[in-house]
Amino acid sequence: MNRGTLPMRIAPALIVHRHDTDNRTLVTLAGEIDLNSAPLVRASLERCLYDGIRAIDVDVTAVTFCDCSGLNAFLYALLHTAAAGGSLRLVHPSPALERLVTLTGSGSLFLFLTLPDALAGSRPPPQLPPLYETAHRLTPTLPARLGGIL
């Protein structure tokens, strides 16, 4: 390395894995969600709707960082999923992600699940937060893409 040159920093990667079961999918995210990786989150969730999936669970257990860009991607997906008659749930959010959602006032829009609840199909569905149903009746003001879906 020459004097005066700085080592190149490689941005941490975000890994996205999707597992479909009938009309439900589990999208697992691992890594950091920021300005650079939020478009990948948004596109991944958009693709679920495009493929006809209407029940989307997003496992954020392995998300080490999420800024407002990531939150915006989740909110965008939530509104478009609701407009398509579906649901989006965040599974096992970290305390930091829960705090971000709470501080922005969007906590009542998301249904948070712990990982064991999400995997236990025989349990009754959890009680929805009061504003969750309201959010699912909202019509998004953003233009639709991909043939009217998301």
Short mmCIF file of C-alpha atoms in Angstrom, two decimals:
data_model
loop_
_atom_site.label_atom_id
_atom_site.label_comp_id
_atom_site.label_asym_id
_atom_site.label_seq_id
_atom_site.Cartn_x
_atom_site.Cartn_y
_atom_site.Cartn_z
CA MET A 1 0.00 0.00 0.00
CA ASN A 2 1.37 3.40 -0.97
CA ARG A 3 1.71 6.14 1.54
CA GLY A 4 -1.26 8.43 1.38
CA THR A 5 -3.74 5.81 0.18
CA LEU A 6 -6.42 4.60 2.51
CA PRO A 7 -7.57 1.01 2.72
CA MET A 8 -10.87 0.45 0.93
CA ARG A 9 -13.77 -0.22 3.28
CA ILE A 10 -16.19 -2.84 2.03
CA ALA A 11 -19.76 -2.22 3.09
CA PRO A 12 -21.38 -4.99 5.10
CA ALA A 13 -23.68 -7.13 3.03
CA LEU A 14 -27.34 -7.71 3.62
CA ILE A 15 -28.41 -11.28 3.05
CA VAL A 16 -31.99 -11.96 2.00
CA HIS A 17 -33.51 -15.43 2.03
CA ARG A 18 -37.11 -16.21 1.07
CA HIS A 19 -39.06 -19.36 1.91
CA ASP A 20 -42.58 -19.69 0.44
CA THR A 21 -45.31 -21.94 1.80
CA ASP A 22 -48.62 -21.75 -0.10
CA ASN A 23 -49.68 -18.08 0.01
CA ARG A 24 -47.31 -17.14 2.89
CA THR A 25 -43.62 -16.39 2.84
CA LEU A 26 -40.89 -15.95 5.40
CA VAL A 27 -38.27 -13.42 4.31
CA THR A 28 -35.17 -13.67 6.49
CA LEU A 29 -32.84 -10.66 6.59
CA ALA A 30 -29.31 -10.77 8.00
CA GLY A 31 -26.89 -7.84 8.23
CA GLU A 32 -27.35 -4.08 8.14
CA ILE A 33 -30.27 -2.21 6.62
CA ASP A 34 -29.25 1.30 5.67
CA LEU A 35 -29.40 3.69 2.71
CA ASN A 36 -27.38 1.27 0.57
CA SER A 37 -29.24 -1.94 1.41
CA ALA A 38 -32.81 -0.65 1.91
CA PRO A 39 -33.55 -0.86 -1.85
CA LEU A 40 -32.79 -4.58 -1.67
CA VAL A 41 -35.27 -4.96 1.21
CA ARG A 42 -37.90 -3.00 -0.69
CA ALA A 43 -37.36 -4.97 -3.91
CA SER A 44 -37.43 -8.31 -2.08
CA LEU A 45 -40.74 -7.51 -0.39
CA GLU A 46 -42.11 -6.06 -3.64
CA ARG A 47 -41.26 -9.30 -5.42
CA CYS A 48 -43.37 -11.26 -2.92
CA LEU A 49 -46.47 -9.28 -3.91
CA TYR A 50 -45.61 -9.54 -7.57
CA ASP A 51 -45.45 -13.33 -7.14
CA GLY A 52 -48.92 -13.40 -5.55
CA ILE A 53 -47.86 -13.77 -1.91
CA ARG A 54 -50.16 -11.83 0.41
CA ALA A 55 -48.94 -12.92 3.87
CA ILE A 56 -45.35 -11.82 4.45
CA ASP A 57 -43.38 -12.48 7.62
CA VAL A 58 -40.03 -10.71 7.81
CA ASP A 59 -37.58 -12.35 10.22
CA VAL A 60 -35.28 -9.57 11.41
CA THR A 61 -33.56 -11.65 14.10
CA ALA A 62 -30.16 -11.32 12.41
CA VAL A 63 -30.49 -7.64 11.46
CA THR A 64 -27.63 -5.91 13.26
CA PHE A 65 -28.55 -2.34 12.28
CA CYS A 66 -31.58 -0.60 10.78
CA ASP A 67 -31.85 3.11 10.11
CA CYS A 68 -34.75 5.22 8.83
CA SER A 69 -34.12 3.98 5.27
CA GLY A 70 -34.86 0.46 6.41
CA LEU A 71 -37.91 1.58 8.36
CA ASN A 72 -39.12 3.41 5.25
CA ALA A 73 -38.73 0.21 3.20
CA PHE A 74 -40.81 -1.71 5.77
CA LEU A 75 -43.51 1.01 5.85
CA TYR A 76 -43.65 1.13 2.05
CA ALA A 77 -44.06 -2.64 1.92
CA LEU A 78 -46.66 -2.58 4.72
CA LEU A 79 -48.85 -0.05 2.91
CA HIS A 80 -48.60 -1.82 -0.44
CA THR A 81 -49.17 -5.25 1.07
CA ALA A 82 -52.26 -3.93 2.88
CA ALA A 83 -53.53 -2.32 -0.34
CA ALA A 84 -53.21 -5.74 -2.02
CA GLY A 85 -55.26 -7.30 0.78
CA GLY A 86 -52.32 -8.88 2.57
CA SER A 87 -50.36 -8.56 5.78
CA LEU A 88 -46.75 -7.90 6.69
CA ARG A 89 -45.30 -8.82 10.08
CA LEU A 90 -41.87 -8.24 11.56
CA VAL A 91 -40.65 -11.33 13.37
CA HIS A 92 -38.33 -11.03 16.37
CA PRO A 93 -37.18 -7.41 16.02
CA SER A 94 -34.23 -6.31 18.10
CA PRO A 95 -34.83 -3.82 20.92
CA ALA A 96 -33.16 -1.14 18.77
CA LEU A 97 -35.51 -1.78 15.83
CA GLU A 98 -38.54 -1.82 18.15
CA ARG A 99 -37.36 1.50 19.61
CA LEU A 100 -36.94 3.04 16.12
CA VAL A 101 -40.45 1.98 15.20
CA THR A 102 -41.85 3.27 18.50
CA LEU A 103 -40.02 6.61 18.33
CA THR A 104 -41.37 7.27 14.84
CA GLY A 105 -44.92 6.53 15.93
CA SER A 106 -45.28 3.62 13.52
CA GLY A 107 -45.21 0.90 16.17
CA SER A 108 -48.96 0.40 16.13
CA LEU A 109 -48.88 -0.31 12.39
CA PHE A 110 -46.66 -3.37 12.69
CA LEU A 111 -47.51 -6.67 14.27
CA PHE A 112 -44.38 -7.85 16.07
CA LEU A 113 -43.92 -11.56 16.66
CA THR A 114 -41.28 -13.43 18.52
CA LEU A 115 -39.70 -16.20 16.48
CA PRO A 116 -41.29 -19.09 18.42
CA ASP A 117 -44.76 -17.54 17.87
CA ALA A 118 -44.13 -17.27 14.15
CA LEU A 119 -43.07 -20.89 13.88
CA ALA A 120 -45.91 -22.30 15.98
CA GLY A 121 -48.69 -22.72 13.43
CA SER A 122 -51.13 -24.30 15.89
CA ARG A 123 -51.36 -21.29 18.21
CA PRO A 124 -54.24 -18.84 17.84
CA PRO A 125 -53.29 -15.65 15.99
CA PRO A 126 -52.05 -12.84 18.24
CA GLN A 127 -54.29 -9.88 18.95
CA LEU A 128 -53.72 -7.13 16.38
CA PRO A 129 -52.78 -3.66 17.62
CA PRO A 130 -55.67 -1.13 17.28
CA LEU A 131 -54.12 0.87 14.45
CA TYR A 132 -52.98 -2.23 12.53
CA GLU A 133 -56.44 -2.73 11.04
CA THR A 134 -56.65 0.99 10.23
CA ALA A 135 -53.33 0.85 8.40
CA HIS A 136 -54.61 -2.02 6.31
CA ARG A 137 -57.56 0.06 5.18
CA LEU A 138 -55.35 2.92 3.99
CA THR A 139 -54.86 3.44 0.30
CA PRO A 140 -51.23 4.26 -0.46
CA THR A 141 -50.57 7.61 -2.07
CA LEU A 142 -47.47 6.36 -3.83
CA PRO A 143 -47.76 5.37 -7.51
CA ALA A 144 -48.08 1.64 -8.15
CA ARG A 145 -45.42 -0.17 -10.16
CA LEU A 146 -45.11 -3.57 -11.77
CA GLY A 147 -48.58 -3.71 -13.24
CA GLY A 148 -50.32 -2.15 -10.25
CA ILE A 149 -48.64 -4.22 -7.55
CA LEU A 150 -46.34 -2.40 -5.16
#
